[in-house]
Coordinates of C-alpha atoms in Angstrom, one line a residue:
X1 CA 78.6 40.1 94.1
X2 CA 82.1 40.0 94.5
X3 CA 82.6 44.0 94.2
X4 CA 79.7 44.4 96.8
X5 CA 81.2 42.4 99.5
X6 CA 84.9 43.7 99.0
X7 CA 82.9 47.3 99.4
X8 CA 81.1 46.2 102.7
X9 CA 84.7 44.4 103.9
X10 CA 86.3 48.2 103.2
X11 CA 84.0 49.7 106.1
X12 CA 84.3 46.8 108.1
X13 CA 87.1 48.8 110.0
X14 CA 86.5 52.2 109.3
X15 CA 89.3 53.6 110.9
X16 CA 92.3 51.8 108.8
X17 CA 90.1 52.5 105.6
X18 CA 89.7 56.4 106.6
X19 CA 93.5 56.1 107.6
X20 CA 94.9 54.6 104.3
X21 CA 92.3 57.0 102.1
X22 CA 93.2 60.2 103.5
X23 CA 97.0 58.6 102.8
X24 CA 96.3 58.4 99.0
X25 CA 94.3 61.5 99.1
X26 CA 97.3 63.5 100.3
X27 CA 99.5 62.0 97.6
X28 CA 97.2 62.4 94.4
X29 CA 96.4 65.8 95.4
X30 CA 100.0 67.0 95.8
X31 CA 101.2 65.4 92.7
X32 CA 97.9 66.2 90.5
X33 CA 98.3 70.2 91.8
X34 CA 102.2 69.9 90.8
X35 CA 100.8 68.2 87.4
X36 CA 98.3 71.3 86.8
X37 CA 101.0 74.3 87.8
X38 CA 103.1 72.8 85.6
X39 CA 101.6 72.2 82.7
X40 CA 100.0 75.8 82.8
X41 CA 103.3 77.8 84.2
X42 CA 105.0 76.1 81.2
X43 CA 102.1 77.4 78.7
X44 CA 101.9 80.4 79.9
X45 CA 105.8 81.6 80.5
X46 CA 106.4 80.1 76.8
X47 CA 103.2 81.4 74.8
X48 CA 103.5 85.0 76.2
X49 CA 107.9 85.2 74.8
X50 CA 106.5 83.0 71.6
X51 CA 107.4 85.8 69.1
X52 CA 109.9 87.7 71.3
X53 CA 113.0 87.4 70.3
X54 CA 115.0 89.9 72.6
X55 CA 114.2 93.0 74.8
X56 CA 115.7 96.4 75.1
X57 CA 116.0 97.4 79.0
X58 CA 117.5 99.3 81.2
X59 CA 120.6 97.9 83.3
X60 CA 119.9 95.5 86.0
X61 CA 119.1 92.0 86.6
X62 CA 117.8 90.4 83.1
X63 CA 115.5 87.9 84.8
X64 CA 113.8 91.5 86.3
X65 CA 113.6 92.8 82.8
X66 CA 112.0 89.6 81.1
X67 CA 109.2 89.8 84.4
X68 CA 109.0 93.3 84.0
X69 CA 108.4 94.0 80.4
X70 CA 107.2 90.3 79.3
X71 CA 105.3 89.4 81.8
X72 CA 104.0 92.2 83.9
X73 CA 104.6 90.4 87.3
X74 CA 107.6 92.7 88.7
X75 CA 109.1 96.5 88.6
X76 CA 111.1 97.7 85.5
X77 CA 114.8 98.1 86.5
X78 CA 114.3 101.6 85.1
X79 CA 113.8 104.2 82.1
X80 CA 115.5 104.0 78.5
X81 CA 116.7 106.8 76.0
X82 CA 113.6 106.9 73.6
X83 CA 115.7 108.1 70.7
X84 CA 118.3 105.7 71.7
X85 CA 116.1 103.0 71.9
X86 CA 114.6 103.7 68.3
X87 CA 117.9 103.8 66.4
X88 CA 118.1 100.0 67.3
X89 CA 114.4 99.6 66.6
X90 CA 114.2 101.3 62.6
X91 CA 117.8 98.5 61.8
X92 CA 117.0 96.7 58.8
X93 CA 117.8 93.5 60.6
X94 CA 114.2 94.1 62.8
X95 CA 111.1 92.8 61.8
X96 CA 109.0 94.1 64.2
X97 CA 109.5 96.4 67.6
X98 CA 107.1 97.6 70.2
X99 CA 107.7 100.0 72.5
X100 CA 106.4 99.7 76.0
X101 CA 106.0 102.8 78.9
X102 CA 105.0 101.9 82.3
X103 CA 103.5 104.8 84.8
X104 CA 100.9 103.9 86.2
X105 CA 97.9 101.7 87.5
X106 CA 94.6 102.2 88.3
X107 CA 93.5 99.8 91.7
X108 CA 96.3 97.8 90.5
X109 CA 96.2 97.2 87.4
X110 CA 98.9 98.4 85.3
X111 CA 98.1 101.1 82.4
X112 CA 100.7 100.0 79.8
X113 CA 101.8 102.8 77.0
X114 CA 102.4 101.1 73.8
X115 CA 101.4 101.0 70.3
X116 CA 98.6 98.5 68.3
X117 CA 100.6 95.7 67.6
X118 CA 101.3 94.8 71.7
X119 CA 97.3 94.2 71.1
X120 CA 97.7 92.1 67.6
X121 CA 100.7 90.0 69.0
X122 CA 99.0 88.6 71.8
X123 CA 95.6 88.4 69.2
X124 CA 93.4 90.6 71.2
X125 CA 90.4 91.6 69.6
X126 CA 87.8 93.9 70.5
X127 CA 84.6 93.1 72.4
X128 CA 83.2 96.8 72.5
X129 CA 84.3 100.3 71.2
X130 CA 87.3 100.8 69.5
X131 CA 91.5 101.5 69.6
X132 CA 92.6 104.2 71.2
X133 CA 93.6 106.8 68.8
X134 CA 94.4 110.0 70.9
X135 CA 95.7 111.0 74.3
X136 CA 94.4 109.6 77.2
X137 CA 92.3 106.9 75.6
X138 CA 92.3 103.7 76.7
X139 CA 91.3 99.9 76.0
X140 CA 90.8 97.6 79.0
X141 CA 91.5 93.8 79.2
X142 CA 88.6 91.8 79.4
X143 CA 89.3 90.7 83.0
X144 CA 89.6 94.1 84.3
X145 CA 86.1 95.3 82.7
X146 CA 84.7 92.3 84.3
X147 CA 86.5 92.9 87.8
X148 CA 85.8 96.8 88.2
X149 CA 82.6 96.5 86.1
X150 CA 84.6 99.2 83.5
X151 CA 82.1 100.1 80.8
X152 CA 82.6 102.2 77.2
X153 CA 83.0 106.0 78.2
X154 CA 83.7 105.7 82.1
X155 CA 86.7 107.8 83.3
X156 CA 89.1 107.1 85.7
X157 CA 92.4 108.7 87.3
X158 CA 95.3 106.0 87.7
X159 CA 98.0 106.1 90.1
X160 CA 101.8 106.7 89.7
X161 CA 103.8 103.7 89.9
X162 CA 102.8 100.0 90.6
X163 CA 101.2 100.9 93.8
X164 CA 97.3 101.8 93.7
X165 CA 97.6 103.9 96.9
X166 CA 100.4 106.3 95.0
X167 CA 99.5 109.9 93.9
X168 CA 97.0 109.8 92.0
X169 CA 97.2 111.9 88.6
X170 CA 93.6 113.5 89.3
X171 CA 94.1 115.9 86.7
X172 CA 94.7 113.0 83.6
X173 CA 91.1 111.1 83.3
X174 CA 91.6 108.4 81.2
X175 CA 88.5 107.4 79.1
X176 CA 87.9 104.1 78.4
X177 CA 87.2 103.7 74.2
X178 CA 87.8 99.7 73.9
X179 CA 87.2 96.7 75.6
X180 CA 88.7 93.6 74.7
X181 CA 87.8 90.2 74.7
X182 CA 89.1 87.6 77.1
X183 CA 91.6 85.1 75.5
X184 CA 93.4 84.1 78.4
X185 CA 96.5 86.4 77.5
X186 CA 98.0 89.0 79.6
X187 CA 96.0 91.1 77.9
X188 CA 93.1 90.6 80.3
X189 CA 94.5 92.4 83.2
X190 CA 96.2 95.3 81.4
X191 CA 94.9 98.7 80.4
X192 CA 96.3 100.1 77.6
X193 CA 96.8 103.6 76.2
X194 CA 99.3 104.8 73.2
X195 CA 102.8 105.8 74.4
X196 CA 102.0 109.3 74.4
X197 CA 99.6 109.0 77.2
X198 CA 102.0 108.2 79.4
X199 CA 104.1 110.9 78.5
X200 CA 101.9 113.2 78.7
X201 CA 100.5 112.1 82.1
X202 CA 104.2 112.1 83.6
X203 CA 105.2 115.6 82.3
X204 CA 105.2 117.8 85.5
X205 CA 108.0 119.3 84.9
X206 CA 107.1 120.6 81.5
X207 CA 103.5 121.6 82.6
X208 CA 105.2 123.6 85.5
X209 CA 107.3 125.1 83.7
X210 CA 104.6 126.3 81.0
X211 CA 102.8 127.9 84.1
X212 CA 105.7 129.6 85.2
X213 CA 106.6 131.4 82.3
X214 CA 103.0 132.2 81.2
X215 CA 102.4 133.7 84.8
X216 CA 105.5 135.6 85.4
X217 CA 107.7 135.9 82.7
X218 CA 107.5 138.2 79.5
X219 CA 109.3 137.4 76.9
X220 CA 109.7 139.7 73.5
X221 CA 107.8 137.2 70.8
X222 CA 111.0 136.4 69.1
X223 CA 112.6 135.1 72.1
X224 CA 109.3 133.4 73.3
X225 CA 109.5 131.5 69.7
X226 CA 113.0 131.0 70.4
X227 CA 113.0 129.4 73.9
X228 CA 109.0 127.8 72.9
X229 CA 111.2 125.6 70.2
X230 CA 114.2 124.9 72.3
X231 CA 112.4 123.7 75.0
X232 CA 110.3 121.3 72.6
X233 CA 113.1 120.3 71.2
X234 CA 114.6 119.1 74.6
X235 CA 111.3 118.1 75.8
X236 CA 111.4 115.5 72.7
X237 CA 115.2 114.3 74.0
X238 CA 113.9 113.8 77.1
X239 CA 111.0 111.4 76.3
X240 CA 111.6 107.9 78.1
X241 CA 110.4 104.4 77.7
X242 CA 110.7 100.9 79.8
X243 CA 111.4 98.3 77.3
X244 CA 111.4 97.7 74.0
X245 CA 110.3 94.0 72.3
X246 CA 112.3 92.8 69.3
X247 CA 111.6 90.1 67.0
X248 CA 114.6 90.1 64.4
X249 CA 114.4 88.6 60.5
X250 CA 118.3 88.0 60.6
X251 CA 119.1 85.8 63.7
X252 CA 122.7 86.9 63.5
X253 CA 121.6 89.8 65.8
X254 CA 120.7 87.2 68.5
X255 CA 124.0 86.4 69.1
X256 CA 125.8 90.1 68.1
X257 CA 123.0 92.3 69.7
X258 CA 123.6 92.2 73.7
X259 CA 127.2 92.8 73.2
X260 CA 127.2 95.5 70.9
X261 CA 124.2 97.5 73.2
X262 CA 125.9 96.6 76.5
X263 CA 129.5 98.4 75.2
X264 CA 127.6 101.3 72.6
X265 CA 124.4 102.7 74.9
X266 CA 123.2 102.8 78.6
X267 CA 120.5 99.8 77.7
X268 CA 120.8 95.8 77.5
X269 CA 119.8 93.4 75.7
X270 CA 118.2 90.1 77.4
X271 CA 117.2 87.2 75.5
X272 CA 113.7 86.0 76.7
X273 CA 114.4 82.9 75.6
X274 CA 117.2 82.0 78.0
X275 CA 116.0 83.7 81.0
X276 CA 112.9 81.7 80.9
X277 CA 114.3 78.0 80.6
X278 CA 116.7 79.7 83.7
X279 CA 113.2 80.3 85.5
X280 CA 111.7 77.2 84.9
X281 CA 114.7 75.0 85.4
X282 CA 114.9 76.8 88.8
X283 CA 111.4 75.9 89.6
X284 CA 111.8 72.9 88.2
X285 CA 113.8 71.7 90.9
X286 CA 110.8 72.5 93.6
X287 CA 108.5 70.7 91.9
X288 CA 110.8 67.8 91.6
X289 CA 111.3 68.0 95.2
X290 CA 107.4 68.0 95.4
X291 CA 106.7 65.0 93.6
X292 CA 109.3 63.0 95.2
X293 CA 107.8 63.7 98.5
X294 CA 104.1 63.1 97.4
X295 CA 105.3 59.5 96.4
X296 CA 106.8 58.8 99.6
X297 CA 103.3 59.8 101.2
X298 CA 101.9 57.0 98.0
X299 CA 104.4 54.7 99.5
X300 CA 103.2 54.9 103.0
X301 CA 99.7 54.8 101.8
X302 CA 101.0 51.7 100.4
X303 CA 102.6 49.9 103.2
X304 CA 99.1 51.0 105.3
X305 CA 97.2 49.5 102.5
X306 CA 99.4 46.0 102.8
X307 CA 99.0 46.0 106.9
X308 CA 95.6 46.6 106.5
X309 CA 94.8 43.5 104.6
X310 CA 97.1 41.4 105.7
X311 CA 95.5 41.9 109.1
X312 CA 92.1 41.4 108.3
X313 CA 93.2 38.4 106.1
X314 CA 93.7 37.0 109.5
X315 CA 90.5 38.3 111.5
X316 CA 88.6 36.7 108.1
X317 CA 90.4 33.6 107.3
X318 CA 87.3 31.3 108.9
X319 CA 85.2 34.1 106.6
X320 CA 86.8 32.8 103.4
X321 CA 86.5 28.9 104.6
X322 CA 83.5 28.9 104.3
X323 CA 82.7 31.5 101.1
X324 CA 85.4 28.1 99.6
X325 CA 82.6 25.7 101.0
X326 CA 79.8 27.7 100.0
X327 CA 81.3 27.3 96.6
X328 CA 83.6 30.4 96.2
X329 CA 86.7 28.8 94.1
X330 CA 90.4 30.2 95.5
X331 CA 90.5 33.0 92.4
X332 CA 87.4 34.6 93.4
X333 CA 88.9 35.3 97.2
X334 CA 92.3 36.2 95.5
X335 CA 89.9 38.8 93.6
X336 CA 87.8 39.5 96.7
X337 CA 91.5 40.9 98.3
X338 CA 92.4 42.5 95.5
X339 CA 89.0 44.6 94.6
X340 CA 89.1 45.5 97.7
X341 CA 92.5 47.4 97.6
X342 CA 91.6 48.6 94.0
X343 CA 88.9 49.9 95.4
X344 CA 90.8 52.2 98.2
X345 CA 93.4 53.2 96.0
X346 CA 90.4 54.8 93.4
X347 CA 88.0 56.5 96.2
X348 CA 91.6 58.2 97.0
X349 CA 92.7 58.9 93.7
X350 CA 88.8 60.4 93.1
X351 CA 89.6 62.7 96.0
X352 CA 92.8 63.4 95.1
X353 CA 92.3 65.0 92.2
X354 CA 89.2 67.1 93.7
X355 CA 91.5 68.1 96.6
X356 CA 94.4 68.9 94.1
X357 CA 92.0 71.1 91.6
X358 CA 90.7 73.2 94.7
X359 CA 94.1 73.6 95.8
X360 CA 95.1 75.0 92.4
X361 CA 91.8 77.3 92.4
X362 CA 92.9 78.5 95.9
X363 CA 96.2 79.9 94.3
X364 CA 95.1 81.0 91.2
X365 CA 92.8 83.7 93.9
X366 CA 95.6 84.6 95.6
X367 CA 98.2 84.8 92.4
X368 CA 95.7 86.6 90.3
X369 CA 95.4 89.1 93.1
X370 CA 99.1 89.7 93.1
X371 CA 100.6 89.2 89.8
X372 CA 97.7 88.7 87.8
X373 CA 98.4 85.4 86.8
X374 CA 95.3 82.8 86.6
X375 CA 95.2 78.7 86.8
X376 CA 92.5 76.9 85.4
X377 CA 91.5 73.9 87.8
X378 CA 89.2 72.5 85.3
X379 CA 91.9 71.6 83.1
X380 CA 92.5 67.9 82.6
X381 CA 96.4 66.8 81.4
X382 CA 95.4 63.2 80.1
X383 CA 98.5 61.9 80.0
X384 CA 100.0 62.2 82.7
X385 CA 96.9 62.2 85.1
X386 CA 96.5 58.6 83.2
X387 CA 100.0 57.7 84.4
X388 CA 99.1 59.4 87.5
X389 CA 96.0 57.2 87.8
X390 CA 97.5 53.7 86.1
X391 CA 100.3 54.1 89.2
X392 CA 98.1 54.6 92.4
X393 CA 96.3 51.5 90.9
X394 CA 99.1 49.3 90.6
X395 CA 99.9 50.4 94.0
X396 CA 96.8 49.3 95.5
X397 CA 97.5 45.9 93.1
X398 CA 101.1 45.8 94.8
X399 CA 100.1 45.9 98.2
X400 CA 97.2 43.4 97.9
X401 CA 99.5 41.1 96.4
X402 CA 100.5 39.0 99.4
X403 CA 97.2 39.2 101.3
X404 CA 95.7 37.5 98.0
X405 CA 98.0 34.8 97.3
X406 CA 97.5 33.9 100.9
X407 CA 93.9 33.9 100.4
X408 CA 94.5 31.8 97.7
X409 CA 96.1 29.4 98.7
X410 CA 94.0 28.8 101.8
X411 CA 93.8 25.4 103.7
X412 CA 89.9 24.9 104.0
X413 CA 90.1 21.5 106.1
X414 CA 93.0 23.2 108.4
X415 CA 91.7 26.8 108.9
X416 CA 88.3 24.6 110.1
X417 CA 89.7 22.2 112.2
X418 CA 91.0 25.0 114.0
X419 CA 88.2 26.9 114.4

């Protein structure tokens, strides 16, 4: 009886109630969206590096590296020695390195050179087909497949570089052999080929010079073999990669590593780990700055609340003289007061969290489209959308406070005789 009549009192000015709602709306959405992105950009950055414990680059900014060759969301500061590269990847102190070659991408998507254990780190498995095992072969994320409706055996030319309207390499189809499963990885919006492929793709100049010296020149066949092998030979130098990932079984190299490469080679070294807390702690501080400006908004939707009641408590006072007469003892109108601020403060927390999900799903469209990053909105993070929910309530308690003591305390014989 008591929760019906605070709900009717609630609408009995519509405007205040729509006012102070859409107050606490604003609030929990903000805060509930900065809850979500949080939670997941934390998950994400830390479960793709979990494993990584250094990467071989070229020179540049390490943050561009880590975004580059980690997490596929910016353009490699360039090319490494491949040779170079593998002395540091065959030291005994390794335990595992994988080699990655960017070139190209096909409507996007970036076709990543690299060998079978990118796939087993990141615990891809296969939905269809199988690994690629020669040239030109390819297995496709289970996001892409979905997206571009990829199937076993299609063929596709990709495009040079990161942007799908650059040349595109008509004359090296890819084939598609594998598709994986989705598993919420960056593996789901990457095609992947061996490292060969890319090299292979990317050799111009050796494939122009093959046709020039089939089509003009003639060698004597000792020569040919002669110049055939030196050229092989310097087409092997030449072989490049992006980045290399490192996991180490002696963690001395941690510390000894970026030192030694930076003075000894033209690479770098760039610890995932640190760049990341360095990314995070930087949009940290946004989010911070967020939250503190969604609980001013709480805190207005708080004083609104408080007005509110306090104003009708006047407007209603002859209302509750005679709900006392009719029987109503002073804690049920202290509860009537409060209910009905309880009461706005959860039909705005409800919508809050709607708004802030569909907020979150609006920017995981428009991330996903450019760095191939996706947010789940369906996610729930109990504990702090509990805290989330325990402290709009005790707002609503906090503003009804007053209004309800007043109520209270109410002089039935006074408030009449004034009437």
């Amino acid at each position: 009886m008591i929760r019906k009549l605070a709900w009717k009192n609630l609408w009995f000015k519509p405007l205040n109630t729509f006012l102070s709602v859409v107050l606490l709306t604003a609030s929990v959405a903000i805060i509930t969206l900065l809850i979500l992105l949080q939670n997941q950009f934390d998950k994400k950055f830390n479960s793709t590096i979990d494993g990584i414990d250094m990467v071989l680059g070229a020179p540049g900014s390490p943050l561009q590296v880590i975004l580059s060759s980690v997490y596929h969301i910016d353009a490699p500061t360039g090319n490494i020695d491949f040779n170079e590269a593998q002395k540091w990847m065959n030291n005994p102190f390794v335990a595992q390195a994988i080699p990655l070659s960017f070139g190209d991408n096909y409507l996007g998507y970036k076709i990543l050179g690299t060998t079978p254990d990118y796939i087993t780190k990141y615990e891809g498995k296969l939905e269809q087909g199988e690994l690629y095992t020669e040239v030109l072969q390819v297995v496709v994320g289970g996001e892409i497949a979905r997206n571009l409706n990829l199937k076993l055996g299609d063929t596709f030319a990709g495009s040079h570089g990161s942007s799908e309207h650059g040349d595109v390499h008509d004359e090296h189809p890819y084939t598609v052999v594998g598709i994986l499963e989705k598993n919420g990885s960056i593996l789901d919006n990457l095609i992947l080929s061996n490292i060969e492929t890319v090299w292979e793709v990317h050799d111009h100049e050796h494939e122009h010079h093959d046709e020039v010296t089939t089509d003009v020149v003639v060698h004597e066949d000792h020569e040919h073999d002669h110049d055939h092998e030196e050229h092989a030979h310097k087409h092997e130098e030449d072989k490049q990669i992006t980045a290399v990932l490192l996991s180490f079984k002696n963690k001395m190299a941690l510390f000894s590593w970026p030192r030694l490469i930076a003075e000894n080679t033209k690479m770098q070294a760039v610890l995932p780990a640190l760049e990341v807390n360095r990314l995070i702690s930087m949009f940290g501080i946004g989010i911070d700055g967020l939250k503190y400006l969604a609980f001013g908004i709480m805190f207005l939707s708080g004083i609104s609340i408080f007005i509110a009641l306090y104003n009708r408590l006047k407007e209603r006072k002859y209302e509750f003289a005679l709900l006392r007469i009719s029987g109503a003892k002073p804690f049920q109108l202290l509860k009537l007061v409060v209910i009905e601020s309880v009461l706005l403060c959860l039909t705005g927390f409800i919508f809050g969290t709607i708004f802030g999900r569909l907020a979150l799903y609006a920017i995981s469209l428009s991330s996903q489209n450019e760095f191939n990053i996706a947010f789940n909105p369906f996610e729930i993070v109990w504990q702090n959308e509990i805290v989330l929910f325990v402290v709009t309530l005790f707002v609503g308690f906090i503003s009804a406070l007053i209004p309800a003591i007043k109520a209270y305390k109410l002089n039935i014989s006074k408030t009449l005789a004034n009437a």
